[in-house]
PDB file of C-alpha atoms and ligand atoms in Angstrom:
ATOM      1  CA  MET A   1     -31.024 -20.120  41.379  1.00 55.00           C
ATOM      2  CA  SER A   2     -27.921 -20.890  39.186  1.00 71.00           C
ATOM      3  CA  GLY A   3     -25.704 -18.117  37.298  1.00 95.00           C
ATOM      4  CA  ASP A   4     -24.531 -14.786  38.198  1.00 97.00           C
ATOM      5  CA  VAL A   5     -26.174 -11.325  39.346  1.00 98.00           C
ATOM      6  CA  THR A   6     -24.602  -7.706  39.388  1.00 98.00           C
ATOM      7  CA  ILE A   7     -24.473  -5.804  42.523  1.00 98.00           C
ATOM      8  CA  HIS A   8     -23.464  -2.031  43.070  1.00 98.00           C
ATOM      9  CA  LEU A   9     -20.347  -1.999  45.677  1.00 95.00           C
ATOM     10  CA  ASP A  10     -19.863   1.668  46.411  1.00 93.00           C
ATOM     11  CA  GLY A  11     -21.334   2.502  42.921  1.00 95.00           C
ATOM     12  CA  VAL A  12     -19.217  -0.223  41.510  1.00 96.00           C
ATOM     13  CA  PRO A  13     -20.508  -2.875  39.689  1.00 98.00           C
ATOM     14  CA  ARG A  14     -19.779  -6.453  40.705  1.00 97.00           C
ATOM     15  CA  ARG A  15     -20.739 -10.059  39.202  1.00 97.00           C
ATOM     16  CA  VAL A  16     -21.746 -12.180  42.049  1.00 97.00           C
ATOM     17  CA  PRO A  17     -22.660 -15.751  42.184  1.00 97.00           C
ATOM     18  CA  ALA A  18     -26.911 -15.883  42.625  1.00 97.00           C
ATOM     19  CA  GLY A  19     -28.351 -17.839  45.355  1.00 97.00           C
ATOM     20  CA  VAL A  20     -25.863 -16.682  48.196  1.00 98.00           C
ATOM     21  CA  THR A  21     -26.065 -14.337  51.187  1.00 98.00           C
ATOM     22  CA  LEU A  22     -24.585 -10.945  50.690  1.00 98.00           C
ATOM     23  CA  ALA A  23     -21.862 -11.469  53.138  1.00 97.00           C
ATOM     24  CA  ALA A  24     -20.851 -14.843  51.299  1.00 97.00           C
ATOM     25  CA  ALA A  25     -20.854 -12.759  47.919  1.00 97.00           C
ATOM     26  CA  LEU A  26     -18.645  -9.759  49.527  1.00 96.00           C
ATOM     27  CA  CYS A  27     -15.989 -12.504  51.559  1.00 95.00           C
ATOM     28  CA  ASN A  28     -16.079 -13.942  47.892  1.00 95.00           C
ATOM     29  CA  LEU A  29     -14.868 -10.587  46.859  1.00 94.00           C
ATOM     30  CA  GLU A  30     -12.719 -10.049  49.482  1.00 92.00           C
ATOM     31  CA  HIS A  31     -14.582  -7.460  50.824  1.00 89.00           C
ATOM     32  CA  LEU A  32     -13.765  -8.112  54.239  1.00 88.00           C
ATOM     33  CA  ALA A  33     -14.237  -5.013  56.393  1.00 90.00           C
ATOM     34  CA  PHE A  34     -18.160  -4.298  55.975  1.00 90.00           C
ATOM     35  CA  ARG A  35     -17.863  -1.427  58.112  1.00 88.00           C
ATOM     36  CA  ARG A  36     -15.614   0.244  60.769  1.00 89.00           C
ATOM     37  CA  ASP A  37     -15.754   0.611  64.762  1.00 90.00           C
ATOM     38  CA  LEU A  38     -15.856   3.774  66.582  1.00 91.00           C
ATOM     39  CA  GLY A  39     -12.143   3.609  66.614  1.00 93.00           C
ATOM     40  CA  GLY A  40     -11.809   3.198  62.937  1.00 91.00           C
ATOM     41  CA  GLY A  41     -11.240  -0.629  63.053  1.00 92.00           C
ATOM     42  CA  PRO A  42     -12.311  -2.861  61.051  1.00 92.00           C
ATOM     43  CA  ARG A  43     -15.341  -5.159  61.433  1.00 93.00           C
ATOM     44  CA  ALA A  44     -16.306  -7.935  59.655  1.00 94.00           C
ATOM     45  CA  PRO A  45     -18.861 -10.912  59.897  1.00 96.00           C
ATOM     46  CA  LEU A  46     -18.828 -13.583  62.889  1.00 96.00           C
ATOM     47  CA  CYS A  47     -21.852 -15.654  63.188  1.00 97.00           C
ATOM     48  CA  GLY A  48     -23.204 -16.017  60.013  1.00 95.00           C
ATOM     49  CA  MET A  49     -27.161 -16.498  61.155  1.00 97.00           C
ATOM     50  CA  GLY A  50     -28.308 -13.009  62.350  1.00 97.00           C
ATOM     51  CA  THR A  51     -26.980 -12.718  66.024  1.00 97.00           C
ATOM     52  CA  CYS A  52     -23.983 -10.371  65.863  1.00 96.00           C
ATOM     53  CA  PHE A  53     -24.819  -7.566  63.803  1.00 95.00           C
ATOM     54  CA  GLU A  54     -20.940  -7.449  62.755  1.00 95.00           C
ATOM     55  CA  CYS A  55     -22.335  -7.529  59.116  1.00 95.00           C
ATOM     56  CA  ARG A  56     -24.424  -4.580  58.973  1.00 94.00           C
ATOM     57  CA  LEU A  57     -24.499  -2.457  55.589  1.00 93.00           C
ATOM     58  CA  SER A  58     -26.790   0.100  53.953  1.00 95.00           C
ATOM     59  CA  VAL A  59     -28.375  -2.184  51.357  1.00 97.00           C
ATOM     60  CA  ASP A  60     -30.811  -0.359  48.569  1.00 97.00           C
ATOM     61  CA  GLY A  61     -30.902   2.679  51.153  1.00 96.00           C
ATOM     62  CA  VAL A  62     -31.677   0.595  53.834  1.00 96.00           C
ATOM     63  CA  ALA A  63     -29.395   1.104  56.746  1.00 94.00           C
ATOM     64  CA  GLY A  64     -28.262  -1.501  59.320  1.00 94.00           C
ATOM     65  CA  THR A  65     -29.203  -4.111  57.091  1.00 96.00           C
ATOM     66  CA  ARG A  66     -27.280  -7.431  58.275  1.00 97.00           C
ATOM     67  CA  ALA A  67     -25.712  -8.907  55.339  1.00 97.00           C
ATOM     68  CA  CYS A  68     -25.690 -12.465  56.395  1.00 98.00           C
ATOM     69  CA  LEU A  69     -29.432 -12.378  56.207  1.00 98.00           C
ATOM     70  CA  ILE A  70     -30.436 -11.401  52.892  1.00 98.00           C
ATOM     71  CA  GLU A  71     -29.743 -13.161  49.290  1.00 98.00           C
ATOM     72  CA  VAL A  72     -28.059 -10.844  46.602  1.00 98.00           C
ATOM     73  CA  HIS A  73     -30.248  -9.656  43.995  1.00 98.00           C
ATOM     74  CA  GLU A  74     -29.568  -7.648  40.435  1.00 98.00           C
ATOM     75  CA  GLY A  75     -29.255  -4.707  40.733  1.00 98.00           C
ATOM     76  CA  MET A  76     -28.742  -4.626  44.523  1.00 98.00           C
ATOM     77  CA  ARG A  77     -27.279  -1.240  45.857  1.00 98.00           C
ATOM     78  CA  VAL A  78     -24.438  -1.852  48.630  1.00 97.00           C
ATOM     79  CA  GLU A  79     -22.716   1.053  50.517  1.00 94.00           C
ATOM     80  CA  LEU A  80     -20.057  -0.211  52.493  1.00 85.00           C
ATOM     81  CA  THR A  81     -19.965   1.160  56.134  1.00 67.00           C
ATOM     82  CA  ARG A  82     -16.687   3.671  56.423  1.00 61.00           C
TER      83      ARG A  82
HETATM   84  S1  FES B   1     -22.838 -12.233  60.525  1.00 77.08           S
HETATM   85 FE1  FES B   1     -23.454 -12.003  62.883  1.00 77.08          FE
HETATM   86  S2  FES B   1     -25.417 -10.655  62.283  1.00 77.08           S
HETATM   87 FE2  FES B   1     -24.623 -10.952  60.149  1.00 77.08          FE
END
């Protein structure tokens, strides 16, 4: 797939390359803190292959979605975990 798609990152529309994982798209946008740990520290993707669960986000209303395992799509709604 080629071109760009629009995702909505905490309600803000952002253009990202089509055909990449959500984790890759967010890193490319320099959004490296995907969620916060219990102490409030930032957590970022580690493995990139679905095993560490550090990239969990809410995607299209589904909490706990691993961003490294899904491809971006037009209109995707992403809520960063605070
Ligand atoms: S980066 Fe490890 S599960 Fe996604």
